[in-house]
PDB file of C-alpha atoms in Angstrom:
ATOM      1  CA  MET Z   1      33.619  61.957  28.332  1.00 52.00           C
ATOM      2  CA  ASN Z   2      30.292  62.787  29.574  1.00 57.00           C
ATOM      3  CA  ASP Z   3      28.949  63.989  26.323  1.00 57.00           C
ATOM      4  CA  THR Z   4      30.267  60.784  24.785  1.00 61.00           C
ATOM      5  CA  SER Z   5      28.627  58.545  27.183  1.00 62.00           C
ATOM      6  CA  GLN Z   6      25.440  60.448  26.729  1.00 59.00           C
ATOM      7  CA  ILE Z   7      25.540  60.027  22.776  1.00 57.00           C
ATOM      8  CA  ARG Z   8      26.238  56.511  23.287  1.00 59.00           C
ATOM      9  CA  ARG Z   9      23.280  56.015  25.688  1.00 60.00           C
ATOM     10  CA  GLY Z  10      20.921  57.946  23.399  1.00 58.00           C
ATOM     11  CA  ARG Z  11      21.842  55.648  20.519  1.00 61.00           C
ATOM     12  CA  ASN Z  12      21.668  52.438  22.645  1.00 60.00           C
ATOM     13  CA  ARG Z  13      18.000  53.707  23.564  1.00 66.00           C
ATOM     14  CA  SER Z  14      17.059  54.443  20.107  1.00 64.00           C
ATOM     15  CA  ARG Z  15      18.111  50.978  18.864  1.00 67.00           C
ATOM     16  CA  LEU Z  16      16.202  49.476  21.811  1.00 65.00           C
ATOM     17  CA  VAL Z  17      13.007  51.377  20.753  1.00 61.00           C
ATOM     18  CA  LEU Z  18      13.439  50.325  17.050  1.00 67.00           C
ATOM     19  CA  VAL Z  19      13.912  46.736  18.165  1.00 62.00           C
ATOM     20  CA  GLY Z  20      10.936  46.957  20.256  1.00 65.00           C
ATOM     21  CA  VAL Z  21       8.802  48.302  17.406  1.00 65.00           C
ATOM     22  CA  VAL Z  22       9.917  45.748  15.135  1.00 65.00           C
ATOM     23  CA  ILE Z  23       9.034  43.053  17.712  1.00 72.00           C
ATOM     24  CA  VAL Z  24       5.628  44.584  18.233  1.00 65.00           C
ATOM     25  CA  LEU Z  25       4.881  45.002  14.432  1.00 65.00           C
ATOM     26  CA  LEU Z  26       5.967  41.341  13.918  1.00 67.00           C
ATOM     27  CA  LEU Z  27       3.549  40.129  16.809  1.00 63.00           C
ATOM     28  CA  LEU Z  28       0.751  42.310  15.252  1.00 60.00           C
ATOM     29  CA  ILE Z  29       1.189  40.786  12.002  1.00 56.00           C
ATOM     30  CA  THR Z  30       1.373  37.542  13.284  1.00 55.00           C
ATOM     31  CA  GLY Z  31      -1.860  37.907  15.214  1.00 53.00           C
ATOM     32  CA  LEU Z  32      -3.573  39.501  12.483  1.00 41.00           C
ATOM     33  CA  ARG Z  33      -2.854  36.587  10.366  1.00 48.00           C
ATOM     34  CA  LEU Z  34      -4.060  34.118  12.913  1.00 47.00           C
ATOM     35  CA  LEU Z  35      -7.231  36.147  13.245  1.00 40.00           C
ATOM     36  CA  PHE Z  36      -8.012  36.158   9.668  1.00 38.00           C
ATOM     37  CA  ARG Z  37      -6.526  32.596   8.722  1.00 50.00           C
ATOM     38  CA  THR Z  38      -9.365  30.057   7.869  1.00 67.00           C
ATOM     39  CA  SER Z  39      -9.466  27.558  10.830  1.00 87.00           C
ATOM     40  CA  LEU Z  40      -8.648  23.721  10.069  1.00 85.00           C
ATOM     41  CA  ASP Z  41     -12.210  22.803  11.172  1.00 89.00           C
ATOM     42  CA  THR Z  42     -13.760  25.490   8.647  1.00 91.00           C
ATOM     43  CA  LEU Z  43     -11.722  24.119   5.798  1.00 91.00           C
ATOM     44  CA  ILE Z  44     -12.783  20.690   6.512  1.00 92.00           C
ATOM     45  CA  GLN Z  45     -16.557  21.843   6.637  1.00 93.00           C
ATOM     46  CA  GLN Z  46     -16.047  23.795   3.509  1.00 94.00           C
ATOM     47  CA  GLY Z  47     -14.689  21.099   1.791  1.00 94.00           C
ATOM     48  CA  GLN Z  48     -17.167  18.433   2.845  1.00 95.00           C
ATOM     49  CA  THR Z  49     -19.919  20.838   1.853  1.00 95.00           C
ATOM     50  CA  GLN Z  50     -18.305  21.468  -1.635  1.00 96.00           C
ATOM     51  CA  LEU Z  51     -17.910  17.555  -2.100  1.00 95.00           C
ATOM     52  CA  ALA Z  52     -21.668  17.290  -1.318  1.00 96.00           C
ATOM     53  CA  LEU Z  53     -22.540  19.811  -3.782  1.00 96.00           C
ATOM     54  CA  GLY Z  54     -20.412  17.963  -6.476  1.00 96.00           C
ATOM     55  CA  ASP Z  55     -17.670  20.729  -6.696  1.00 97.00           C
ATOM     56  CA  ASN Z  56     -15.086  18.074  -6.358  1.00 97.00           C
ATOM     57  CA  ASP Z  57     -12.099  20.366  -7.550  1.00 97.00           C
ATOM     58  CA  GLU Z  58     -12.955  23.064  -4.782  1.00 96.00           C
ATOM     59  CA  ALA Z  59     -13.345  20.317  -2.276  1.00 96.00           C
ATOM     60  CA  LEU Z  60      -9.710  19.048  -3.303  1.00 97.00           C
ATOM     61  CA  ARG Z  61      -8.372  22.537  -3.361  1.00 96.00           C
ATOM     62  CA  LEU Z  62      -9.627  23.066   0.240  1.00 95.00           C
ATOM     63  CA  ALA Z  63      -8.254  19.746   1.452  1.00 96.00           C
ATOM     64  CA  GLU Z  64      -4.768  20.398   0.138  1.00 96.00           C
ATOM     65  CA  GLU Z  65      -4.682  23.770   1.617  1.00 94.00           C
ATOM     66  CA  LEU Z  66      -5.403  22.116   4.981  1.00 94.00           C
ATOM     67  CA  LEU Z  67      -2.840  19.320   4.364  1.00 95.00           C
ATOM     68  CA  ASN Z  68      -0.316  22.050   3.495  1.00 94.00           C
ATOM     69  CA  ARG Z  69      -0.675  23.136   7.029  1.00 92.00           C
ATOM     70  CA  GLU Z  70      -1.013  19.811   8.784  1.00 93.00           C
ATOM     71  CA  PRO Z  71       0.084  17.091   6.415  1.00 94.00           C
ATOM     72  CA  GLN Z  72      -1.335  14.249   8.671  1.00 94.00           C
ATOM     73  CA  HIS Z  73      -4.677  15.733   9.424  1.00 95.00           C
ATOM     74  CA  ILE Z  74      -6.988  12.525   9.138  1.00 96.00           C
ATOM     75  CA  ALA Z  75     -10.057  14.210   8.048  1.00 96.00           C
ATOM     76  CA  GLY Z  76      -8.114  16.400   5.441  1.00 96.00           C
ATOM     77  CA  LEU Z  77      -6.515  13.082   3.969  1.00 98.00           C
ATOM     78  CA  ILE Z  78      -9.995  11.440   3.763  1.00 98.00           C
ATOM     79  CA  LEU Z  79     -11.499  14.579   2.288  1.00 97.00           C
ATOM     80  CA  ALA Z  80      -8.657  14.730  -0.461  1.00 98.00           C
ATOM     81  CA  GLY Z  81      -8.957  11.038  -0.916  1.00 98.00           C
ATOM     82  CA  ASP Z  82     -12.814  11.339  -1.642  1.00 98.00           C
ATOM     83  CA  ALA Z  83     -12.510  14.320  -3.937  1.00 98.00           C
ATOM     84  CA  CYS Z  84      -9.924  12.517  -6.098  1.00 97.00           C
ATOM     85  CA  PHE Z  85     -11.934   9.448  -5.983  1.00 97.00           C
ATOM     86  CA  ALA Z  86     -14.989  11.416  -7.258  1.00 97.00           C
ATOM     87  CA  LEU Z  87     -12.607  12.886 -10.014  1.00 97.00           C
ATOM     88  CA  ASN Z  88     -11.715   9.315 -10.899  1.00 96.00           C
ATOM     89  CA  GLU Z  89      -8.112  10.130 -10.150  1.00 97.00           C
ATOM     90  CA  PHE Z  90      -7.979   6.755  -8.200  1.00 96.00           C
ATOM     91  CA  ASP Z  91      -4.189   6.316  -8.004  1.00 96.00           C
ATOM     92  CA  ARG Z  92      -4.085   9.950  -6.355  1.00 97.00           C
ATOM     93  CA  ALA Z  93      -6.850   8.960  -4.018  1.00 98.00           C
ATOM     94  CA  LEU Z  94      -5.171   5.838  -2.940  1.00 98.00           C
ATOM     95  CA  SER Z  95      -2.110   7.733  -1.991  1.00 97.00           C
ATOM     96  CA  TYR Z  96      -4.054   9.946   0.305  1.00 98.00           C
ATOM     97  CA  TYR Z  97      -6.223   7.075   1.952  1.00 98.00           C
ATOM     98  CA  ARG Z  98      -2.797   5.128   2.512  1.00 97.00           C
ATOM     99  CA  ARG Z  99      -1.357   7.975   4.553  1.00 97.00           C
ATOM    100  CA  VAL Z 100      -4.212   7.463   7.054  1.00 97.00           C
ATOM    101  CA  PRO Z 101      -2.557   5.367   9.858  1.00 96.00           C
ATOM    102  CA  GLU Z 102      -3.992   2.114  10.902  1.00 94.00           C
ATOM    103  CA  ALA Z 103      -6.221   2.388  13.913  1.00 94.00           C
ATOM    104  CA  SER Z 104      -9.831   1.242  15.239  1.00 95.00           C
ATOM    105  CA  SER Z 105     -11.306   4.836  14.790  1.00 95.00           C
ATOM    106  CA  ALA Z 106     -14.151   5.067  12.211  1.00 95.00           C
ATOM    107  CA  GLU Z 107     -12.063   7.267   9.909  1.00 96.00           C
ATOM    108  CA  ALA Z 108      -9.041   4.990   9.843  1.00 96.00           C
ATOM    109  CA  VAL Z 109     -11.313   1.776   9.020  1.00 97.00           C
ATOM    110  CA  TYR Z 110     -13.087   3.917   6.333  1.00 97.00           C
ATOM    111  CA  ALA Z 111      -9.795   4.655   4.816  1.00 97.00           C
ATOM    112  CA  ARG Z 112      -8.717   1.009   4.735  1.00 97.00           C
ATOM    113  CA  PHE Z 113     -12.110  -0.047   3.078  1.00 97.00           C
ATOM    114  CA  ARG Z 114     -11.480   2.615   0.514  1.00 97.00           C
ATOM    115  CA  CYS Z 115      -7.820   1.491  -0.175  1.00 97.00           C
ATOM    116  CA  GLY Z 116      -9.298  -2.043  -0.634  1.00 97.00           C
ATOM    117  CA  ARG Z 117     -12.024  -0.888  -3.067  1.00 95.00           C
ATOM    118  CA  ILE Z 118      -9.757   1.018  -5.311  1.00 96.00           C
ATOM    119  CA  GLU Z 119      -6.847  -1.574  -5.021  1.00 96.00           C
ATOM    120  CA  PHE Z 120      -9.534  -4.385  -6.125  1.00 93.00           C
ATOM    121  CA  HIS Z 121     -11.598  -2.577  -8.753  1.00 92.00           C
ATOM    122  CA  HIS Z 122      -9.378   0.225 -10.122  1.00 93.00           C
ATOM    123  CA  VAL Z 123      -5.838  -1.071  -9.672  1.00 92.00           C
ATOM    124  CA  GLY Z 124      -6.269  -4.970  -9.857  1.00 90.00           C
ATOM    125  CA  ASP Z 125      -4.001  -5.606  -7.098  1.00 93.00           C
ATOM    126  CA  VAL Z 126      -5.999  -8.328  -5.230  1.00 93.00           C
ATOM    127  CA  ALA Z 127      -3.291  -8.982  -2.676  1.00 95.00           C
ATOM    128  CA  ALA Z 128      -3.300  -5.532  -1.532  1.00 97.00           C
ATOM    129  CA  ALA Z 129      -6.968  -5.299  -1.648  1.00 96.00           C
ATOM    130  CA  GLU Z 130      -7.427  -8.408   0.608  1.00 97.00           C
ATOM    131  CA  ALA Z 131      -4.905  -7.056   3.058  1.00 97.00           C
ATOM    132  CA  SER Z 132      -6.909  -3.729   3.164  1.00 97.00           C
ATOM    133  CA  PHE Z 133     -10.175  -5.408   3.467  1.00 97.00           C
ATOM    134  CA  ARG Z 134      -8.912  -7.893   6.190  1.00 97.00           C
ATOM    135  CA  THR Z 135      -7.303  -5.003   8.152  1.00 97.00           C
ATOM    136  CA  ALA Z 136     -10.678  -2.980   8.164  1.00 97.00           C
ATOM    137  CA  LEU Z 137     -12.871  -6.082   8.998  1.00 97.00           C
ATOM    138  CA  ARG Z 138     -10.475  -6.649  12.154  1.00 96.00           C
ATOM    139  CA  TYR Z 139     -11.963  -3.476  13.486  1.00 97.00           C
ATOM    140  CA  GLU Z 140     -15.442  -3.706  12.131  1.00 96.00           C
ATOM    141  CA  PRO Z 141     -16.001  -7.512  11.572  1.00 95.00           C
ATOM    142  CA  GLU Z 142     -19.527  -7.067  10.711  1.00 94.00           C
ATOM    143  CA  ASN Z 143     -19.252  -4.390   8.083  1.00 95.00           C
ATOM    144  CA  ARG Z 144     -21.632  -5.637   5.361  1.00 93.00           C
ATOM    145  CA  ASN Z 145     -19.773  -3.842   2.385  1.00 93.00           C
ATOM    146  CA  GLY Z 146     -16.481  -4.890   3.623  1.00 94.00           C
ATOM    147  CA  LEU Z 147     -17.688  -8.696   3.722  1.00 94.00           C
ATOM    148  CA  GLN Z 148     -19.160  -8.534   0.514  1.00 92.00           C
ATOM    149  CA  GLN Z 149     -15.963  -6.941  -0.992  1.00 93.00           C
ATOM    150  CA  LEU Z 150     -13.872  -9.597   0.337  1.00 95.00           C
ATOM    151  CA  VAL Z 151     -16.154 -12.337  -0.537  1.00 92.00           C
ATOM    152  CA  SER Z 152     -16.108 -11.179  -4.036  1.00 90.00           C
ATOM    153  CA  LEU Z 153     -12.492 -11.029  -4.151  1.00 92.00           C
ATOM    154  CA  LEU Z 154     -11.936 -14.753  -2.736  1.00 91.00           C
ATOM    155  CA  GLY Z 155     -14.578 -15.793  -5.274  1.00 87.00           C
ATOM    156  CA  ILE Z 156     -13.079 -14.601  -8.502  1.00 87.00           C
ATOM    157  CA  GLN Z 157      -9.995 -16.580  -7.262  1.00 87.00           C
ATOM    158  CA  ALA Z 158     -12.228 -19.655  -6.612  1.00 84.00           C
ATOM    159  CA  ARG Z 159     -11.485 -19.607  -2.899  1.00 87.00           C
ATOM    160  CA  ALA Z 160     -14.765 -20.828  -1.878  1.00 84.00           C
ATOM    161  CA  ARG Z 161     -13.709 -22.530   1.515  1.00 87.00           C
ATOM    162  CA  GLU Z 162     -12.155 -19.184   2.843  1.00 91.00           C
ATOM    163  CA  ALA Z 163     -15.300 -17.087   1.698  1.00 87.00           C
ATOM    164  CA  ALA Z 164     -17.609 -19.528   3.480  1.00 86.00           C
ATOM    165  CA  PRO Z 165     -17.477 -18.290   6.873  1.00 89.00           C
ATOM    166  CA  LEU Z 166     -17.824 -14.669   5.363  1.00 91.00           C
ATOM    167  CA  ILE Z 167     -20.844 -15.617   3.415  1.00 87.00           C
ATOM    168  CA  LEU Z 168     -22.468 -17.085   6.717  1.00 86.00           C
ATOM    169  CA  ARG Z 169     -21.816 -14.016   8.378  1.00 89.00           C
ATOM    170  CA  LEU Z 170     -23.675 -12.123   5.664  1.00 88.00           C
ATOM    171  CA  PHE Z 171     -26.654 -14.375   5.790  1.00 86.00           C
ATOM    172  CA  ARG Z 172     -26.969 -13.746   9.465  1.00 88.00           C
ATOM    173  CA  GLN Z 173     -27.211 -10.233   8.707  1.00 88.00           C
ATOM    174  CA  GLY Z 174     -30.269 -10.885   6.530  1.00 87.00           C
ATOM    175  CA  PHE Z 175     -28.179 -10.303   3.272  1.00 83.00           C
ATOM    176  CA  PHE Z 176     -28.616 -13.005   0.426  1.00 77.00           C
ATOM    177  CA  GLN Z 177     -26.925 -13.183  -2.892  1.00 76.00           C
ATOM    178  CA  ALA Z 178     -27.379 -16.139  -5.336  1.00 74.00           C
ATOM    179  CA  ASP Z 179     -23.733 -15.856  -6.434  1.00 73.00           C
ATOM    180  CA  PHE Z 180     -22.536 -16.292  -2.842  1.00 75.00           C
ATOM    181  CA  HIS Z 181     -24.850 -19.168  -2.151  1.00 70.00           C
ATOM    182  CA  GLY Z 182     -23.192 -20.932  -5.099  1.00 69.00           C
ATOM    183  CA  LEU Z 183     -19.740 -20.590  -3.431  1.00 70.00           C
ATOM    184  CA  LEU Z 184     -21.224 -22.594  -0.588  1.00 70.00           C
ATOM    185  CA  GLU Z 185     -22.165 -25.549  -2.847  1.00 66.00           C
ATOM    186  CA  SER Z 186     -18.698 -26.347  -3.888  1.00 60.00           C
ATOM    187  CA  SER Z 187     -15.234 -25.704  -2.873  1.00 59.00           C
ATOM    188  CA  ASP Z 188     -14.013 -25.111  -6.536  1.00 56.00           C
ATOM    189  CA  ALA Z 189     -16.603 -22.709  -7.095  1.00 55.00           C
ATOM    190  CA  ALA Z 190     -15.967 -19.193  -8.548  1.00 54.00           C
ATOM    191  CA  LEU Z 191     -17.994 -16.056  -8.939  1.00 57.00           C
ATOM    192  CA  PHE Z 192     -16.796 -14.935 -12.322  1.00 49.00           C
ATOM    193  CA  ASN Z 193     -15.743 -16.552 -15.593  1.00 42.00           C
ATOM    194  CA  LEU Z 194     -12.147 -17.680 -16.371  1.00 44.00           C
ATOM    195  CA  GLU Z 195     -11.342 -14.551 -18.418  1.00 49.00           C
ATOM    196  CA  GLU Z 196     -12.228 -12.247 -15.489  1.00 45.00           C
ATOM    197  CA  LEU Z 197     -10.335 -14.106 -13.017  1.00 45.00           C
ATOM    198  CA  LYS Z 198      -7.204 -14.122 -15.480  1.00 49.00           C
ATOM    199  CA  ARG Z 199      -7.516 -10.550 -15.797  1.00 47.00           C
ATOM    200  CA  TYR Z 200      -6.904 -10.005 -11.990  1.00 45.00           C
ATOM    201  CA  GLN Z 201      -4.395 -12.726 -11.772  1.00 47.00           C
ATOM    202  CA  GLN Z 202      -2.189 -11.457 -14.425  1.00 49.00           C
ATOM    203  CA  VAL Z 203      -2.043  -7.741 -13.193  1.00 45.00           C
ATOM    204  CA  THR Z 204       1.356  -6.669 -11.864  1.00 39.00           C
ATOM    205  CA  PRO Z 205       0.819  -3.231 -10.491  1.00 41.00           C
ATOM    206  CA  ASP Z 206       3.380  -0.769  -9.356  1.00 40.00           C
ATOM    207  CA  HIS Z 207       1.822  -0.124  -6.161  1.00 34.00           C
TER     208      HIS Z 207
END
């Protein structure tokens, strides 16, 4: 009996040692992976650098690597959107920008303005574009580019009365554009010709 008990204890010790070795190895491997794994901040910095250098494909690759690890990383979503925009992949860019939650942060407002720009100029969905511009302007009411975009959008739909207060805000910033001034002269004025207006009105996008 004593010999049998000793053998069993020996086997148990061996198993415990083996388990301990496996655990140590797993911890060691995990630690090494974490040590050599590129940080999220580094990926963002590298991606932004590549985007600035014009290597949009590499910027997008880095952004997607980051998003695979943290899908709702705000800076990563914006980097991916900017890279796709630079590659003229507007639908794809829009999908990234739309994943940025609405908020008052500069990044969130930027994403809403970019959504509006794509929806207006590349998709032709004026209703979605108007909603995006108005959301962004709620947080940055004096954003000149946003005001210009919304005035243009209202102008092609001959909504001069709605555009007028926005135009006055631009004028107070020292921005003057002859087409915008024309919208103040008549409530029926429009910025573009009828064909341009119809092109936007007839769009039925799947977005």
